[in-house]
């Protein structure tokens, strides 16, 4: 596939730097030439595991998988008892609609995430790591397997990592098609070979995780940050972004923008800057109607929110969430009922079915939206939708329940008139929502 | 002060609905609430199962928690302030119920669960009486779920209690969940009929009517049923069951969680096998033989006839010409009264029970070691053990409830499990097999379990694992056994057992090093040649390891029938008097005579097998069979028919007319277990009482009534006011029997007996038992070793008559190892001819690695022709008949 | 005659050894379940009941445990599928840029509806949820390969390639976007 060197925007890239360098192949030699595997050597030589945890705490790094939980703090929950077996799982399930950053981190710079993985494993005392990669990423799995084999051949992974006497094994575990397996406890079940059903908490994975052992689950992007934090120091990292949301973040921008893609920017820039300056703005002759700022589980924003800062707190304050960093832009040709209906199709299909409100609620909500979108809505449907969403949110086993109501509640809030028009006119006023396929 | 701190760290105090509650640390909120008398509505929670928190009904509000929390998986914490009925909680609960009910068909009027359905109850209490669900209801294709269980997916609340039960309790995993999201269903493999242990647990644990029994479908409404508790007669595990009937017809059997030795769990026989009681082809009236055969008669006539004939034979030939054999499924009252009747009224020492078919080997071997033949470790000890050694037992098939305990020890508590026996693992099958769970499976050649036990002893000695206190207190025992073990050759043991030396050494280490370790041994040991030696060796193993009477440890023989323990303890044997004293013990005879105020018949009587022999010889003139039918139990080589046909009088007293009735002179209709107020002693030694659940059927009478009537007619009244009075007398004359209350384990080792054993008693046959059993040489003519094994679905003549149990698929097959199947060129379901020096039979094959190469397994009680292939041998010391193994040849039948 | 029925639908010895080779990666054989099902699916194009039974034995589980896992994950099929399984992402980001049109185009071109297989057994068409290619939509996955930035013309070429060679050079390589959109690759 042909690529063109990307027009570099002012920020200094961290995670995408190597891969955006022309000719970078991502193999071990290339990674080492670019300075790779220095951080893990330093860690093994100079730091005790607790010190690594301290450094990461100090950097302020927050999880990039969705919830934004401080990574160092999460590691700190793992019991220190050296006789206990511990596991690290790297979450490469990337299934949140609108998000495609981890795929790129895996495909283009696998050693960066492997080095981060080794650092994380060392910090928590895990001797075995499973990288849970979504089943559809056949290429990514192959690339990772190859990278692991390269690193294992050089003694970077295996019984005696860099001659330190410490053994860390890394295995790729492929999923098989289930969004819910991105949820960390469902992911553990899936590694155990079972149906991916989230576990009821307590007990928490830090105490009772994979095979009932203390376990940390970290996202691909989260671990990819670690070598850089070690190499350049936590203070350097903490100075990027905002005080509470430090560091760079890769946003996956898609939908009706001119230049969809992955953009690594400091946390805290505005949504407007991301869309207009990095993603090239909305397509010509159109205007933005709605934006999902953090994957399908995040509430819709309107153009009024374009100046909201892209950091965990600001977005939450504005009523949505930073989530997975998947930004979907919709212009005025998009019917909001249709958009919510499309996403409920996703949630209905992906609900694992374990808990009552989500299993029953996702189907019920989906059917109501289907009716409304197809012109069969009833006036009482809107109150019903809100009531049902209220009966799901906060009452489910996992956060999926909160996610599935977000598109409905936010579109109802910002675009209620559109719903009413559907019901009143018994049809979709915008059209059937089918975008045509380009001929060439 | 110290105790106070201890208490403080072990309990927490919290507030629930304004009420202070103190509970043990770790108690789940839902249980804490229950202790405070507050019921939290729930579906998926069940105290037997690990919390899954999927239904979300049990949400409660916890102060300072941002969200509502499920009380079923949240442990109570100090100072928690919980509300189970705040407006927020009520709203959430109504919301969850609305979701559950949205797609529910509301077919309560035709649902068998109606009236005892958790969903009905909660809906009644917590939802408005109208529905806001305006969509089309979800529909599931109706699935055929086999002949015993009905699945109605539309009623399911997806709590997965059934699936979790099948997994966590039964370890069968025949049920699973399929698909996902709102299409999630429970079910078996693809849309096949269910294929499992059919314990009925999934039906019992379903909170709604999604799983129901087809054995009385649509036949009743739960509130019409009369529910009476009794004890299951089908095996020695001793389950408490509830007989639920209407108009004296049993419509279902259930068992309450939290009660009985079985904690509400059952097996197929207990749950589905009740239809035998309702059968109309029972013996309903007394029958006497006339020219035209057996004809119905009145009790008046029958009693008079039997009494006068017995009396005449007694007068003419003496009491010793009369024999009596009773089934060891009979309750204690029947057993006690029968032996008293035989000894006093008949004046005969010839009284025996079917405990003779096995349990007597255990008792004879262990009586001078532990003082009795009971399990010395309780079920709870088994469940809490760190190491378990199961020898010669296929527990899942023979003792389902004990097997649940063993599996739970392994799966939930991480116990190590050593299995020693002839069975291989059979992963991929739904009838679970302990070998599948074994951490150390020692698969031996058939009949070579003893070689493996010798290996364990040798390893114990050589690794210096002998209990140090024992070495100090009984040096001669330790030295002698060590010397004998030293003489054995590892190569020889390993070759005989077919188990590598190292495996035996590891197993010995695992056993000896565990703090709490229990040995269980079963039918392959007890009903084998040289059983007594093997059993005493097993006891030696436990003693040497210091695990016979250490807390939490023990030696557990598994007996076959439900009351073998009671039969032996109550003296239903020519060699024992009530209280497990030897019939030759003069002092004991005098004590009993004093209690009975009459002399005991002189001489040592005949055992069951001897009675048959004497009948054949013409010395025994009359035989009284109570619930036992030797014709149905013994192989052709026992020549039962020949023996019975010679008798001047054969009286069969039973619920059904078995094959022995063909030559009986009189048949007396007996009541089934459900029609009796009685007690049974399980193999732990626990005496458990059952109530009379049904009125007597037809003209059947309780066995005790029949004995009393006959006794009166024979001029020697044995009258009692009721079961209670009989049991009280039994407890008086057989003090070992005295019920000690449910909380006391009655199997403690008698310290004095053990002391005697290690100080000299062990010498009896010690050389012989330390000699490995001869290796079996297979002939080219009969290259397969056949073992008759037990089946979960058929424990004897009674269960064989259950139409419901007969519907269980895949039973009664010849198990053949896959490699042998290839050699024989047979597929699953093929018919083969099996023959031995004694006969031939035609059977269907089921391929399973549970049968090891060169061995085949066939369940007893399925085909007489197969049983008849096996020659009978009688143990010279205990007179226990051995008929479990033989060499056979197998051939594909033409055309298959 | 063979011991088990339906032998031809069972796992090959090489498939079994691929499964067994993974055991050392995990403390528990059960964990190999997904990989084992994948092997089974690759071998026949779908997961047969016989294969599930064999996986159960290898992994020391019951067949139902295999079955329940197989039915949870969308990548396993218990029904035979076409040689090339076309999976079109239908979720929002792709739908915004033409996924529905893509499905219609494929339906017309192949003469089948989504959920069906062509009579020659060459193609099955399904819609699936987001495949993490949102910036490169509309897109589809055919067996293991992703195809992105789809247009009518490109689809025609891909289908022709698959018919002719069994594979297509238009499959995406390692992912990196944005690419130059104005001149598609
Ligand atoms: C329904 C659901 C889906 C999720 N999917 C993903 C995912 O695809 N990738 C991911 O990294 N995290 C996902 N998460 C978040 C994870 O549960 C977990 O928080 C995360 O992997 C932790 O890593 P981090 O601390 O590095 O962010 C998901 C969470 C939920 C509730
Ligand atoms: S919220 Fe949905 S996805 Fe999460 S456990 Fe419940 S049913 Fe499964
Ligand atoms: S009982 Fe707690 S969630 Fe079902």
PDB file of C-alpha atoms in Angstrom, chain B residues 669-801:
ATOM      1  CA  UNK B 669     -47.071 -58.276  49.739  1.00  0.00           C
ATOM      2  CA  UNK B 670     -44.731 -55.919  51.547  1.00  0.00           C
ATOM      3  CA  UNK B 671     -44.873 -52.155  51.897  1.00  0.00           C
ATOM      4  CA  UNK B 672     -42.350 -49.992  50.084  1.00  0.00           C
ATOM      5  CA  UNK B 673     -39.956 -47.736  51.954  1.00  0.00           C
ATOM      6  CA  UNK B 674     -42.310 -44.812  51.491  1.00  0.00           C
ATOM      7  CA  UNK B 675     -45.062 -46.599  53.361  1.00  0.00           C
ATOM      8  CA  UNK B 676     -42.967 -47.110  56.480  1.00  0.00           C
ATOM      9  CA  UNK B 677     -42.083 -45.122  59.501  1.00  0.00           C
ATOM     10  CA  UNK B 678     -38.539 -46.335  59.920  1.00  0.00           C
ATOM     11  CA  UNK B 679     -34.843 -45.561  60.158  1.00  0.00           C
ATOM     12  CA  UNK B 680     -31.784 -46.356  58.091  1.00  0.00           C
ATOM     13  CA  UNK B 681     -28.122 -46.365  59.048  1.00  0.00           C
ATOM     14  CA  UNK B 682     -25.909 -44.996  56.297  1.00  0.00           C
ATOM     15  CA  UNK B 683     -22.293 -45.958  55.818  1.00  0.00           C
ATOM     16  CA  UNK B 684     -21.167 -43.159  58.040  1.00  0.00           C
ATOM     17  CA  UNK B 685     -23.129 -44.953  60.737  1.00  0.00           C
ATOM     18  CA  UNK B 686     -25.755 -42.257  61.050  1.00  0.00           C
ATOM     19  CA  UNK B 687     -29.191 -43.461  61.997  1.00  0.00           C
ATOM     20  CA  UNK B 688     -31.680 -41.346  60.091  1.00  0.00           C
ATOM     21  CA  UNK B 689     -35.391 -41.525  60.585  1.00  0.00           C
ATOM     22  CA  UNK B 690     -37.990 -41.361  57.890  1.00  0.00           C
ATOM     23  CA  UNK B 691     -41.692 -40.778  58.219  1.00  0.00           C
ATOM     24  CA  UNK B 692     -44.452 -42.732  56.574  1.00  0.00           C
ATOM     25  CA  UNK B 693     -45.150 -40.790  53.400  1.00  0.00           C
ATOM     26  CA  UNK B 694     -47.868 -42.943  51.887  1.00  0.00           C
ATOM     27  CA  UNK B 695     -50.681 -45.074  53.139  1.00  0.00           C
ATOM     28  CA  UNK B 696     -50.151 -48.769  52.602  1.00  0.00           C
ATOM     29  CA  UNK B 697     -50.811 -49.692  48.998  1.00  0.00           C
ATOM     30  CA  UNK B 698     -53.261 -52.476  48.174  1.00  0.00           C
ATOM     31  CA  UNK B 699     -53.126 -55.063  50.899  1.00  0.00           C
ATOM     32  CA  UNK B 700     -49.419 -54.632  51.431  1.00  0.00           C
ATOM     33  CA  UNK B 701     -48.271 -54.604  55.018  1.00  0.00           C
ATOM     34  CA  UNK B 702     -45.178 -53.264  56.695  1.00  0.00           C
ATOM     35  CA  UNK B 703     -42.607 -56.020  57.129  1.00  0.00           C
ATOM     36  CA  UNK B 704     -42.596 -55.525  60.876  1.00  0.00           C
ATOM     37  CA  UNK B 705     -46.359 -56.089  60.960  1.00  0.00           C
ATOM     38  CA  UNK B 706     -45.972 -59.292  58.998  1.00  0.00           C
ATOM     39  CA  UNK B 707     -43.262 -60.557  61.366  1.00  0.00           C
ATOM     40  CA  UNK B 708     -45.422 -59.769  64.362  1.00  0.00           C
ATOM     41  CA  UNK B 709     -48.481 -61.424  62.837  1.00  0.00           C
ATOM     42  CA  UNK B 710     -46.522 -64.552  61.984  1.00  0.00           C
ATOM     43  CA  UNK B 711     -44.945 -64.608  65.400  1.00  0.00           C
ATOM     44  CA  UNK B 712     -48.328 -64.387  67.041  1.00  0.00           C
ATOM     45  CA  UNK B 713     -49.664 -67.158  64.832  1.00  0.00           C
ATOM     46  CA  UNK B 714     -46.681 -69.279  65.722  1.00  0.00           C
ATOM     47  CA  UNK B 715     -47.421 -68.774  69.375  1.00  0.00           C
ATOM     48  CA  UNK B 716     -44.505 -66.488  70.157  1.00  0.00           C
ATOM     49  CA  UNK B 717     -45.840 -62.936  70.111  1.00  0.00           C
ATOM     50  CA  UNK B 718     -43.399 -60.183  69.200  1.00  0.00           C
ATOM     51  CA  UNK B 719     -45.616 -57.146  69.526  1.00  0.00           C
ATOM     52  CA  UNK B 720     -44.548 -53.517  69.492  1.00  0.00           C
ATOM     53  CA  UNK B 721     -46.488 -50.301  69.658  1.00  0.00           C
ATOM     54  CA  UNK B 722     -44.653 -48.944  66.668  1.00  0.00           C
ATOM     55  CA  UNK B 723     -41.370 -48.347  64.932  1.00  0.00           C
ATOM     56  CA  UNK B 724     -40.120 -46.221  67.764  1.00  0.00           C
ATOM     57  CA  UNK B 725     -40.466 -49.002  70.250  1.00  0.00           C
ATOM     58  CA  UNK B 726     -38.581 -51.442  68.041  1.00  0.00           C
ATOM     59  CA  UNK B 727     -35.743 -48.987  67.504  1.00  0.00           C
ATOM     60  CA  UNK B 728     -35.549 -48.306  71.233  1.00  0.00           C
ATOM     61  CA  UNK B 729     -35.191 -51.984  71.980  1.00  0.00           C
ATOM     62  CA  UNK B 730     -32.618 -52.330  69.223  1.00  0.00           C
ATOM     63  CA  UNK B 731     -30.647 -49.453  70.664  1.00  0.00           C
ATOM     64  CA  UNK B 732     -30.791 -51.100  74.060  1.00  0.00           C
ATOM     65  CA  UNK B 733     -29.549 -54.517  72.983  1.00  0.00           C
ATOM     66  CA  UNK B 734     -27.179 -53.144  70.346  1.00  0.00           C
ATOM     67  CA  UNK B 735     -25.755 -50.086  72.078  1.00  0.00           C
ATOM     68  CA  UNK B 736     -23.444 -49.329  69.176  1.00  0.00           C
ATOM     69  CA  UNK B 737     -26.601 -48.441  67.255  1.00  0.00           C
ATOM     70  CA  UNK B 738     -27.724 -45.741  69.637  1.00  0.00           C
ATOM     71  CA  UNK B 739     -28.508 -42.648  67.602  1.00  0.00           C
ATOM     72  CA  UNK B 740     -26.244 -39.929  68.857  1.00  0.00           C
ATOM     73  CA  UNK B 741     -27.822 -36.987  67.132  1.00  0.00           C
ATOM     74  CA  UNK B 742     -27.087 -35.549  63.764  1.00  0.00           C
ATOM     75  CA  UNK B 743     -24.140 -33.439  64.818  1.00  0.00           C
ATOM     76  CA  UNK B 744     -21.999 -36.260  66.185  1.00  0.00           C
ATOM     77  CA  UNK B 745     -20.081 -38.395  63.753  1.00  0.00           C
ATOM     78  CA  UNK B 746     -20.609 -41.974  64.882  1.00  0.00           C
ATOM     79  CA  UNK B 747     -17.607 -43.442  63.134  1.00  0.00           C
ATOM     80  CA  UNK B 748     -14.855 -42.605  65.612  1.00  0.00           C
ATOM     81  CA  UNK B 749     -12.116 -45.202  65.854  1.00  0.00           C
ATOM     82  CA  UNK B 750     -12.357 -47.236  69.054  1.00  0.00           C
ATOM     83  CA  UNK B 751      -9.018 -46.370  70.630  1.00  0.00           C
ATOM     84  CA  UNK B 752      -8.680 -49.575  72.647  1.00  0.00           C
ATOM     85  CA  UNK B 753      -9.321 -51.738  69.603  1.00  0.00           C
ATOM     86  CA  UNK B 754      -6.723 -49.899  67.601  1.00  0.00           C
ATOM     87  CA  UNK B 755      -4.216 -50.176  70.432  1.00  0.00           C
ATOM     88  CA  UNK B 756      -4.773 -53.904  70.529  1.00  0.00           C
ATOM     89  CA  UNK B 757      -4.376 -54.153  66.817  1.00  0.00           C
ATOM     90  CA  UNK B 758      -1.028 -52.404  66.650  1.00  0.00           C
ATOM     91  CA  UNK B 759       0.240 -54.295  69.641  1.00  0.00           C
ATOM     92  CA  UNK B 760      -0.387 -57.725  68.172  1.00  0.00           C
ATOM     93  CA  UNK B 761      -3.709 -58.078  66.422  1.00  0.00           C
ATOM     94  CA  UNK B 762      -2.103 -57.037  63.176  1.00  0.00           C
ATOM     95  CA  UNK B 763      -0.273 -60.341  62.997  1.00  0.00           C
ATOM     96  CA  UNK B 764      -3.382 -62.123  61.782  1.00  0.00           C
ATOM     97  CA  UNK B 765      -2.653 -62.993  58.151  1.00  0.00           C
ATOM     98  CA  UNK B 766      -0.001 -60.319  57.921  1.00  0.00           C
ATOM     99  CA  UNK B 767       2.339 -62.403  55.805  1.00  0.00           C
ATOM    100  CA  UNK B 768      -0.452 -63.200  53.414  1.00  0.00           C
ATOM    101  CA  UNK B 769      -1.603 -59.659  52.938  1.00  0.00           C
ATOM    102  CA  UNK B 770       1.916 -58.482  52.261  1.00  0.00           C
ATOM    103  CA  UNK B 771       2.150 -60.946  49.422  1.00  0.00           C
ATOM    104  CA  UNK B 772       1.076 -59.319  46.197  1.00  0.00           C
ATOM    105  CA  UNK B 773      -1.875 -60.953  44.522  1.00  0.00           C
ATOM    106  CA  UNK B 774      -0.950 -63.237  41.636  1.00  0.00           C
ATOM    107  CA  UNK B 775      -0.816 -61.549  38.273  1.00  0.00           C
ATOM    108  CA  UNK B 776      -3.614 -62.525  35.990  1.00  0.00           C
ATOM    109  CA  UNK B 777      -2.516 -64.329  32.872  1.00  0.00           C
ATOM    110  CA  UNK B 778      -4.849 -63.723  29.995  1.00  0.00           C
ATOM    111  CA  UNK B 779      -5.426 -66.601  27.693  1.00  0.00           C
ATOM    112  CA  UNK B 780      -5.525 -66.218  23.966  1.00  0.00           C
ATOM    113  CA  UNK B 781      -8.929 -67.783  24.025  1.00  0.00           C
ATOM    114  CA  UNK B 782     -10.425 -65.171  26.384  1.00  0.00           C
ATOM    115  CA  UNK B 783      -8.335 -62.050  25.862  1.00  0.00           C
ATOM    116  CA  UNK B 784     -10.542 -59.502  27.651  1.00  0.00           C
ATOM    117  CA  UNK B 785     -11.073 -59.004  31.339  1.00  0.00           C
ATOM    118  CA  UNK B 786     -14.727 -58.271  32.119  1.00  0.00           C
ATOM    119  CA  UNK B 787     -15.708 -56.472  35.305  1.00  0.00           C
ATOM    120  CA  UNK B 788     -19.293 -56.189  36.415  1.00  0.00           C
ATOM    121  CA  UNK B 789     -19.597 -52.643  37.686  1.00  0.00           C
ATOM    122  CA  UNK B 790     -22.234 -50.521  39.371  1.00  0.00           C
ATOM    123  CA  UNK B 791     -24.461 -48.129  37.520  1.00  0.00           C
ATOM    124  CA  UNK B 792     -25.722 -44.763  38.678  1.00  0.00           C
ATOM    125  CA  UNK B 793     -29.090 -45.480  37.141  1.00  0.00           C
ATOM    126  CA  UNK B 794     -29.806 -48.931  38.475  1.00  0.00           C
ATOM    127  CA  UNK B 795     -28.806 -50.088  41.926  1.00  0.00           C
ATOM    128  CA  UNK B 796     -30.810 -53.246  42.145  1.00  0.00           C
ATOM    129  CA  UNK B 797     -34.101 -54.956  41.504  1.00  0.00           C
ATOM    130  CA  UNK B 798     -36.172 -51.993  42.670  1.00  0.00           C
ATOM    131  CA  UNK B 799     -34.567 -49.332  40.511  1.00  0.00           C
ATOM    132  CA  UNK B 800     -34.478 -51.775  37.614  1.00  0.00           C
ATOM    133  CA  UNK B 801     -38.259 -51.540  37.604  1.00  0.00           C
TER     134      UNK B 801
END
